[in-house]
């Protein structure tokens, strides 16, 4: 695959998505932003193409994916409503991947640190991760810590695997929004980031000169994996809801 150039940003008007849009423009991508309300995109750089769609309505997504060769997902819900998490956090990934109709594009998906903790509504983000893993698409999955809870001198990025930090508080780690966007966008052109799933936090120190070396230090997910390479195996497929199992079968090349 050549370097992706035409990028769709999903969740473009969000607190991370806005950084993704500006970062990607700066890195030379032709950026298309999927939005529900164009008014919320009025401060985007003028070269950004704004396209209207709703992640919960598959029929509105076809034009959004036309002719693109990369996607960054930073959409999502807050508030712990499982219905919203299912429809948007998970349904958004399912519907956009389905709209691709088998076309190969590079994908960066943002979920969250603690995504494998089964207590809250994160299961739906994890199910989105699983769909992407079985899709056969080249991907990177980024699970950030708490947005902007870092101190200003905490710019040294730390990439972790296995999702072992699950207090559900900022003690699990924090990272600046602009750095999350940078890692997502950088992963798209990185061989070293392929099939990698990691938590992203920052510690005291300077920002890295080169995120590529950080990607290279990680283990890749096995080709037939549902979960991240070092994740707890605490979500058996056989116990998953029937519609989720069906989605995995439909999307999966590996199942
Ligand atoms: N805050 C943290 O520390 C933290 C840490 C890790 C992970 N996270 C997770 O990261 C996710 C994103 O966070 P954020 O702060 O960027 O959220 P945000 O500012 O609320 O942005 C969410 C984005 O998703 C879009 N969206 C929601 N429903 C949609 C739909 N039906 N169709 C199309 N777009 C839709 C929103 O569009 P509109 O502008 O139209 O609403 C917005 O662009 C959240 O789910 C959050 O749980 C948060």
mmCIF file of C-alpha atoms and ligand atoms in Angstrom:
data_model
loop_
_atom_site.group_PDB
_atom_site.id
_atom_site.type_symbol
_atom_site.label_atom_id
_atom_site.label_comp_id
_atom_site.label_asym_id
_atom_site.label_seq_id
_atom_site.Cartn_x
_atom_site.Cartn_y
_atom_site.Cartn_z
ATOM 1 C CA UNK A 1 0.000 0.000 0.000
ATOM 2 C CA UNK A 2 1.346 3.475 -0.850
ATOM 3 C CA UNK A 3 1.297 6.237 1.743
ATOM 4 C CA UNK A 4 -2.327 7.111 2.525
ATOM 5 C CA UNK A 5 -3.198 10.626 1.447
ATOM 6 C CA UNK A 6 -6.986 11.029 1.507
ATOM 7 C CA UNK A 7 -8.110 10.811 5.088
ATOM 8 C CA UNK A 8 -11.588 10.527 6.586
ATOM 9 C CA UNK A 9 -11.840 11.767 10.179
ATOM 10 C CA UNK A 10 -14.719 10.251 12.156
ATOM 11 C CA UNK A 11 -15.571 12.250 15.258
ATOM 12 C CA UNK A 12 -13.943 15.272 13.634
ATOM 13 C CA UNK A 13 -15.809 17.849 15.719
ATOM 14 C CA UNK A 14 -14.840 16.195 19.007
ATOM 15 C CA UNK A 15 -12.179 17.218 21.485
ATOM 16 C CA UNK A 16 -9.605 14.888 19.893
ATOM 17 C CA UNK A 17 -11.019 14.933 16.374
ATOM 18 C CA UNK A 18 -10.380 18.660 16.041
ATOM 19 C CA UNK A 19 -6.701 18.051 16.725
ATOM 20 C CA UNK A 20 -6.677 15.178 14.246
ATOM 21 C CA UNK A 21 -8.083 17.451 11.543
ATOM 22 C CA UNK A 22 -5.450 20.169 12.007
ATOM 23 C CA UNK A 23 -2.595 17.715 12.469
ATOM 24 C CA UNK A 24 -3.524 15.774 9.328
ATOM 25 C CA UNK A 25 -3.805 18.951 7.238
ATOM 26 C CA UNK A 26 -0.358 19.950 8.507
ATOM 27 C CA UNK A 27 1.023 16.546 7.490
ATOM 28 C CA UNK A 28 -0.242 16.933 3.937
ATOM 29 C CA UNK A 29 -3.388 14.824 3.975
ATOM 30 C CA UNK A 30 -6.460 15.749 1.994
ATOM 31 C CA UNK A 31 -8.864 15.717 4.923
ATOM 32 C CA UNK A 32 -12.545 14.881 4.816
ATOM 33 C CA UNK A 33 -14.404 15.451 8.074
ATOM 34 C CA UNK A 34 -17.547 13.476 8.877
ATOM 35 C CA UNK A 35 -19.899 15.697 10.902
ATOM 36 C CA UNK A 36 -23.504 15.692 11.993
ATOM 37 C CA UNK A 37 -23.762 19.468 12.074
ATOM 38 C CA UNK A 38 -21.674 21.493 9.562
ATOM 39 C CA UNK A 39 -21.897 24.515 11.844
ATOM 40 C CA UNK A 40 -19.615 22.721 14.282
ATOM 41 C CA UNK A 41 -16.982 22.515 11.534
ATOM 42 C CA UNK A 42 -16.933 26.243 10.764
ATOM 43 C CA UNK A 43 -13.494 26.765 12.343
ATOM 44 C CA UNK A 44 -11.827 23.934 10.429
ATOM 45 C CA UNK A 45 -9.008 24.900 8.032
ATOM 46 C CA UNK A 46 -10.584 26.009 4.737
ATOM 47 C CA UNK A 47 -9.130 23.084 2.753
ATOM 48 C CA UNK A 48 -11.031 20.499 4.825
ATOM 49 C CA UNK A 49 -13.928 18.848 3.026
ATOM 50 C CA UNK A 50 -16.931 18.620 5.334
ATOM 51 C CA UNK A 51 -19.396 15.819 4.749
ATOM 52 C CA UNK A 52 -22.587 15.245 6.678
ATOM 53 C CA UNK A 53 -23.453 11.835 8.079
ATOM 54 C CA UNK A 54 -24.633 10.050 11.189
ATOM 55 C CA UNK A 55 -22.694 7.071 12.502
ATOM 56 C CA UNK A 56 -25.880 5.365 13.641
ATOM 57 C CA UNK A 57 -27.330 5.479 10.104
ATOM 58 C CA UNK A 58 -25.378 3.281 7.704
ATOM 59 C CA UNK A 59 -27.168 4.790 4.691
ATOM 60 C CA UNK A 60 -25.543 8.196 5.376
ATOM 61 C CA UNK A 61 -21.946 6.926 5.279
ATOM 62 C CA UNK A 62 -21.378 5.772 1.719
ATOM 63 C CA UNK A 63 -20.277 9.168 0.404
ATOM 64 C CA UNK A 64 -18.021 9.688 3.402
ATOM 65 C CA UNK A 65 -15.831 6.699 2.565
ATOM 66 C CA UNK A 66 -15.774 7.191 -1.219
ATOM 67 C CA UNK A 67 -12.201 7.487 -2.521
ATOM 68 C CA UNK A 68 -10.521 7.693 0.848
ATOM 69 C CA UNK A 69 -7.481 5.615 1.734
ATOM 70 C CA UNK A 70 -7.269 6.139 5.482
ATOM 71 C CA UNK A 71 -9.636 6.653 8.409
ATOM 72 C CA UNK A 72 -9.058 7.990 11.918
ATOM 73 C CA UNK A 73 -11.844 7.198 14.384
ATOM 74 C CA UNK A 74 -12.099 9.425 17.474
ATOM 75 C CA UNK A 75 -15.878 9.390 17.870
ATOM 76 C CA UNK A 76 -17.586 8.299 21.042
ATOM 77 C CA UNK A 77 -20.035 8.945 23.831
ATOM 78 C CA UNK A 78 -19.758 9.861 27.495
ATOM 79 C CA UNK A 79 -22.037 9.213 30.424
ATOM 80 C CA UNK A 80 -22.127 5.463 30.704
ATOM 81 C CA UNK A 81 -25.300 4.912 28.687
ATOM 82 C CA UNK A 82 -24.887 1.425 27.195
ATOM 83 C CA UNK A 83 -27.452 2.151 24.466
ATOM 84 C CA UNK A 84 -25.471 5.152 23.240
ATOM 85 C CA UNK A 85 -22.177 3.302 23.530
ATOM 86 C CA UNK A 86 -23.603 0.466 21.491
ATOM 87 C CA UNK A 87 -25.123 2.704 18.816
ATOM 88 C CA UNK A 88 -22.241 5.156 18.452
ATOM 89 C CA UNK A 89 -18.964 3.822 19.882
ATOM 90 C CA UNK A 90 -19.525 0.345 18.451
ATOM 91 C CA UNK A 91 -22.121 0.996 15.749
ATOM 92 C CA UNK A 92 -19.990 3.757 14.256
ATOM 93 C CA UNK A 93 -17.090 1.394 13.656
ATOM 94 C CA UNK A 94 -19.369 -1.323 12.308
ATOM 95 C CA UNK A 95 -21.237 0.988 9.941
ATOM 96 C CA UNK A 96 -18.166 2.746 8.547
ATOM 97 C CA UNK A 97 -16.310 -0.542 7.971
ATOM 98 C CA UNK A 98 -19.398 -1.957 6.264
ATOM 99 C CA UNK A 99 -19.642 1.118 4.027
ATOM 100 C CA UNK A 100 -16.138 0.345 2.734
ATOM 101 C CA UNK A 101 -17.541 -2.814 1.114
ATOM 102 C CA UNK A 102 -14.236 -4.633 1.378
ATOM 103 C CA UNK A 103 -12.007 -1.794 0.164
ATOM 104 C CA UNK A 104 -8.628 -1.800 1.927
ATOM 105 C CA UNK A 105 -7.857 1.421 3.784
ATOM 106 C CA UNK A 106 -5.493 2.143 6.622
ATOM 107 C CA UNK A 107 -7.285 2.684 9.947
ATOM 108 C CA UNK A 108 -6.386 4.272 13.283
ATOM 109 C CA UNK A 109 -9.000 3.683 15.997
ATOM 110 C CA UNK A 110 -9.013 5.502 19.323
ATOM 111 C CA UNK A 111 -10.718 3.717 22.223
ATOM 112 C CA UNK A 112 -9.661 4.148 25.867
ATOM 113 C CA UNK A 113 -7.329 2.963 28.576
ATOM 114 C CA UNK A 114 -9.181 0.395 30.686
ATOM 115 C CA UNK A 115 -11.187 -0.844 27.708
ATOM 116 C CA UNK A 116 -10.856 -4.484 28.789
ATOM 117 C CA UNK A 117 -12.327 -3.760 32.238
ATOM 118 C CA UNK A 118 -15.710 -5.464 32.023
ATOM 119 C CA UNK A 119 -17.455 -3.327 34.651
ATOM 120 C CA UNK A 120 -18.610 -0.270 32.670
ATOM 121 C CA UNK A 121 -19.806 0.403 29.117
ATOM 122 C CA UNK A 122 -16.330 -0.016 27.631
ATOM 123 C CA UNK A 123 -17.299 -3.430 26.289
ATOM 124 C CA UNK A 124 -18.795 -1.606 23.305
ATOM 125 C CA UNK A 125 -15.529 0.139 22.501
ATOM 126 C CA UNK A 126 -13.751 -3.193 22.847
ATOM 127 C CA UNK A 127 -16.209 -4.773 20.448
ATOM 128 C CA UNK A 128 -15.367 -2.033 17.959
ATOM 129 C CA UNK A 129 -11.694 -2.934 18.372
ATOM 130 C CA UNK A 130 -12.542 -6.571 17.719
ATOM 131 C CA UNK A 131 -14.402 -5.793 14.515
ATOM 132 C CA UNK A 132 -11.411 -3.884 13.229
ATOM 133 C CA UNK A 133 -8.999 -6.681 14.135
ATOM 134 C CA UNK A 134 -10.984 -9.310 12.243
ATOM 135 C CA UNK A 135 -11.620 -7.030 9.259
ATOM 136 C CA UNK A 136 -8.272 -7.743 7.653
ATOM 137 C CA UNK A 137 -7.665 -3.991 7.293
ATOM 138 C CA UNK A 138 -4.257 -2.588 8.227
ATOM 139 C CA UNK A 139 -4.821 -0.898 11.574
ATOM 140 C CA UNK A 140 -3.470 0.676 14.741
ATOM 141 C CA UNK A 141 -5.540 0.874 17.941
ATOM 142 C CA UNK A 142 -4.714 3.636 20.407
ATOM 143 C CA UNK A 143 -6.120 3.563 23.958
ATOM 144 C CA UNK A 144 -5.361 6.917 25.523
ATOM 145 C CA UNK A 145 -5.269 7.784 29.196
ATOM 146 C CA UNK A 146 -7.141 10.782 30.605
ATOM 147 C CA UNK A 147 -7.214 13.670 28.153
ATOM 148 C CA UNK A 148 -5.173 16.715 29.217
ATOM 149 C CA UNK A 149 -4.839 15.563 32.836
ATOM 150 C CA UNK A 150 -1.069 15.644 32.326
ATOM 151 C CA UNK A 151 1.087 18.418 33.753
ATOM 152 C CA UNK A 152 2.657 20.698 31.156
ATOM 153 C CA UNK A 153 6.087 19.078 31.621
ATOM 154 C CA UNK A 154 4.648 15.586 31.001
ATOM 155 C CA UNK A 155 5.222 15.207 27.279
ATOM 156 C CA UNK A 156 7.264 11.998 27.170
ATOM 157 C CA UNK A 157 4.986 9.450 25.529
ATOM 158 C CA UNK A 158 4.743 5.989 27.051
ATOM 159 C CA UNK A 159 3.083 3.166 25.111
ATOM 160 C CA UNK A 160 1.871 0.205 27.172
ATOM 161 C CA UNK A 161 0.246 -3.109 26.296
ATOM 162 C CA UNK A 162 -2.048 -5.502 28.157
ATOM 163 C CA UNK A 163 -4.397 -2.813 29.546
ATOM 164 C CA UNK A 164 -3.467 -3.464 33.166
ATOM 165 C CA UNK A 165 -4.314 0.019 34.504
ATOM 166 C CA UNK A 166 -7.975 -0.134 35.426
ATOM 167 C CA UNK A 167 -8.668 2.124 38.393
ATOM 168 C CA UNK A 168 -10.949 4.236 36.205
ATOM 169 C CA UNK A 169 -9.275 7.412 37.497
ATOM 170 C CA UNK A 170 -6.500 9.693 36.194
ATOM 171 C CA UNK A 171 -4.067 7.524 38.196
ATOM 172 C CA UNK A 172 -4.208 5.189 35.202
ATOM 173 C CA UNK A 173 -2.341 7.795 33.192
ATOM 174 C CA UNK A 174 -2.908 11.024 31.338
ATOM 175 C CA UNK A 175 -1.918 12.414 27.962
ATOM 176 C CA UNK A 176 -2.398 15.656 26.065
ATOM 177 C CA UNK A 177 -5.034 15.801 23.363
ATOM 178 C CA UNK A 178 -2.644 17.137 20.736
ATOM 179 C CA UNK A 179 -0.266 14.246 21.372
ATOM 180 C CA UNK A 180 -3.068 11.682 21.007
ATOM 181 C CA UNK A 181 -3.915 13.199 17.629
ATOM 182 C CA UNK A 182 -0.263 13.176 16.616
ATOM 183 C CA UNK A 183 0.106 9.469 17.418
ATOM 184 C CA UNK A 184 -3.096 8.573 15.555
ATOM 185 C CA UNK A 185 -2.075 10.470 12.428
ATOM 186 C CA UNK A 186 1.544 9.287 12.529
ATOM 187 C CA UNK A 187 0.457 5.654 12.779
ATOM 188 C CA UNK A 188 -1.191 5.831 9.355
ATOM 189 C CA UNK A 189 2.078 5.932 7.457
ATOM 190 C CA UNK A 190 3.992 3.670 9.807
ATOM 191 C CA UNK A 191 4.877 0.052 9.083
ATOM 192 C CA UNK A 192 5.978 -0.354 12.678
ATOM 193 C CA UNK A 193 2.486 0.571 13.926
ATOM 194 C CA UNK A 194 0.712 -2.116 11.885
ATOM 195 C CA UNK A 195 -1.585 -4.419 13.883
ATOM 196 C CA UNK A 196 -0.442 -2.782 17.107
ATOM 197 C CA UNK A 197 -2.776 -2.126 20.057
ATOM 198 C CA UNK A 198 -1.503 0.006 22.919
ATOM 199 C CA UNK A 199 -2.372 2.291 25.793
ATOM 200 C CA UNK A 200 -1.002 5.813 25.453
ATOM 201 C CA UNK A 201 0.021 7.938 28.446
ATOM 202 C CA UNK A 202 2.707 10.497 29.152
ATOM 203 C CA UNK A 203 5.306 10.968 31.879
ATOM 204 C CA UNK A 204 7.592 13.803 32.905
ATOM 205 C CA UNK A 205 9.999 14.598 30.105
ATOM 206 C CA UNK A 206 10.258 15.934 26.595
ATOM 207 C CA UNK A 207 8.130 14.811 23.699
ATOM 208 C CA UNK A 208 9.765 12.118 21.597
ATOM 209 C CA UNK A 209 11.623 13.199 18.488
ATOM 210 C CA UNK A 210 10.347 10.115 16.720
ATOM 211 C CA UNK A 211 7.214 8.113 17.543
ATOM 212 C CA UNK A 212 8.262 5.457 15.046
ATOM 213 C CA UNK A 213 10.751 3.995 17.521
ATOM 214 C CA UNK A 214 7.957 3.763 20.104
ATOM 215 C CA UNK A 215 5.736 1.849 17.689
ATOM 216 C CA UNK A 216 8.636 -0.459 16.831
ATOM 217 C CA UNK A 217 9.075 -1.470 20.461
ATOM 218 C CA UNK A 218 5.577 -2.984 20.686
ATOM 219 C CA UNK A 219 4.292 -6.478 19.950
ATOM 220 C CA UNK A 220 1.801 -6.867 17.091
ATOM 221 C CA UNK A 221 -1.579 -8.533 17.530
ATOM 222 C CA UNK A 222 -1.620 -12.065 16.105
ATOM 223 C CA UNK A 223 -3.352 -12.196 12.727
ATOM 224 C CA UNK A 224 -6.326 -14.201 14.018
ATOM 225 C CA UNK A 225 -6.692 -12.273 17.296
ATOM 226 C CA UNK A 226 -9.896 -10.783 18.617
ATOM 227 C CA UNK A 227 -8.139 -8.893 21.423
ATOM 228 C CA UNK A 228 -4.895 -7.003 21.813
ATOM 229 C CA UNK A 229 -1.837 -9.207 22.010
ATOM 230 C CA UNK A 230 -1.396 -9.002 25.795
ATOM 231 C CA UNK A 231 -5.013 -8.327 26.820
ATOM 232 C CA UNK A 232 -6.793 -10.406 29.444
ATOM 233 C CA UNK A 233 -8.875 -13.115 27.784
ATOM 234 C CA UNK A 234 -11.952 -12.146 29.768
ATOM 235 C CA UNK A 235 -14.571 -11.740 27.018
ATOM 236 C CA UNK A 236 -15.306 -15.152 25.503
ATOM 237 C CA UNK A 237 -16.763 -15.009 22.015
ATOM 238 C CA UNK A 238 -19.379 -17.670 22.764
ATOM 239 C CA UNK A 239 -20.836 -15.475 25.544
ATOM 240 C CA UNK A 240 -21.090 -12.388 23.334
ATOM 241 C CA UNK A 241 -24.520 -11.087 22.222
ATOM 242 C CA UNK A 242 -25.769 -12.828 19.075
ATOM 243 C CA UNK A 243 -25.834 -9.632 16.935
ATOM 244 C CA UNK A 244 -22.208 -8.972 17.864
ATOM 245 C CA UNK A 245 -21.209 -12.495 16.876
ATOM 246 C CA UNK A 246 -23.025 -11.980 13.577
ATOM 247 C CA UNK A 247 -21.239 -8.668 12.960
ATOM 248 C CA UNK A 248 -17.888 -10.356 13.605
ATOM 249 C CA UNK A 249 -18.712 -13.136 11.157
ATOM 250 C CA UNK A 250 -19.807 -10.644 8.532
ATOM 251 C CA UNK A 251 -16.795 -8.363 8.928
ATOM 252 C CA UNK A 252 -14.304 -11.111 9.623
ATOM 253 C CA UNK A 253 -11.863 -12.587 7.246
ATOM 254 C CA UNK A 254 -10.205 -14.362 10.162
ATOM 255 C CA UNK A 255 -13.165 -16.122 11.804
HETATM 256 N N1 LIG B 1 -11.930 12.283 28.398
HETATM 257 C C1 LIG B 1 -11.011 11.348 28.563
HETATM 258 O O1 LIG B 1 -10.081 11.455 29.385
HETATM 259 C C2 LIG B 1 -11.048 10.088 27.708
HETATM 260 C C3 LIG B 1 -10.004 9.194 27.755
HETATM 261 C C4 LIG B 1 -10.027 8.075 26.902
HETATM 262 C C5 LIG B 1 -11.097 7.883 26.043
HETATM 263 N N2 LIG B 1 -12.122 8.765 26.050
HETATM 264 C C6 LIG B 1 -13.237 8.528 25.100
HETATM 265 O O2 LIG B 1 -12.966 9.163 23.881
HETATM 266 C C7 LIG B 1 -14.169 9.374 23.159
HETATM 267 C C8 LIG B 1 -14.082 10.691 22.427
HETATM 268 O O3 LIG B 1 -13.807 11.705 23.349
HETATM 269 P P1 LIG B 1 -13.954 13.261 22.970
HETATM 270 O O4 LIG B 1 -13.614 14.034 24.182
HETATM 271 O O5 LIG B 1 -13.259 13.542 21.677
HETATM 272 O O6 LIG B 1 -15.542 13.288 22.747
HETATM 273 P P2 LIG B 1 -16.426 14.468 22.140
HETATM 274 O O7 LIG B 1 -15.709 15.752 22.210
HETATM 275 O O8 LIG B 1 -17.778 14.335 22.741
HETATM 276 O O9 LIG B 1 -16.500 14.044 20.596
HETATM 277 C C9 LIG B 1 -17.247 12.959 20.161
HETATM 278 C C10 LIG B 1 -17.327 13.009 18.654
HETATM 279 O O10 LIG B 1 -18.154 11.927 18.200
HETATM 280 C C11 LIG B 1 -19.146 12.501 17.326
HETATM 281 N N3 LIG B 1 -20.385 11.742 17.313
HETATM 282 C C12 LIG B 1 -21.119 11.335 18.370
HETATM 283 N N4 LIG B 1 -22.229 10.694 17.939
HETATM 284 C C13 LIG B 1 -22.187 10.716 16.583
HETATM 285 C C14 LIG B 1 -23.027 10.225 15.556
HETATM 286 N N5 LIG B 1 -24.173 9.573 15.833
HETATM 287 N N6 LIG B 1 -22.673 10.427 14.274
HETATM 288 C C15 LIG B 1 -21.535 11.094 13.970
HETATM 289 N N7 LIG B 1 -20.680 11.579 14.895
HETATM 290 C C16 LIG B 1 -21.013 11.393 16.185
HETATM 291 C C17 LIG B 1 -19.396 13.892 17.885
HETATM 292 O O11 LIG B 1 -20.079 14.693 16.940
HETATM 293 P P3 LIG B 1 -20.950 15.978 17.374
HETATM 294 O O12 LIG B 1 -19.968 17.117 17.432
HETATM 295 O O13 LIG B 1 -21.950 16.111 16.309
HETATM 296 O O14 LIG B 1 -21.554 15.675 18.727
HETATM 297 C C18 LIG B 1 -17.958 14.313 18.139
HETATM 298 O O15 LIG B 1 -17.332 14.674 16.943
HETATM 299 C C19 LIG B 1 -15.293 9.303 24.203
HETATM 300 O O16 LIG B 1 -16.123 8.186 23.922
HETATM 301 C C20 LIG B 1 -14.570 9.110 25.521
HETATM 302 O O17 LIG B 1 -15.244 8.188 26.363
HETATM 303 C C21 LIG B 1 -12.128 9.874 26.854
#
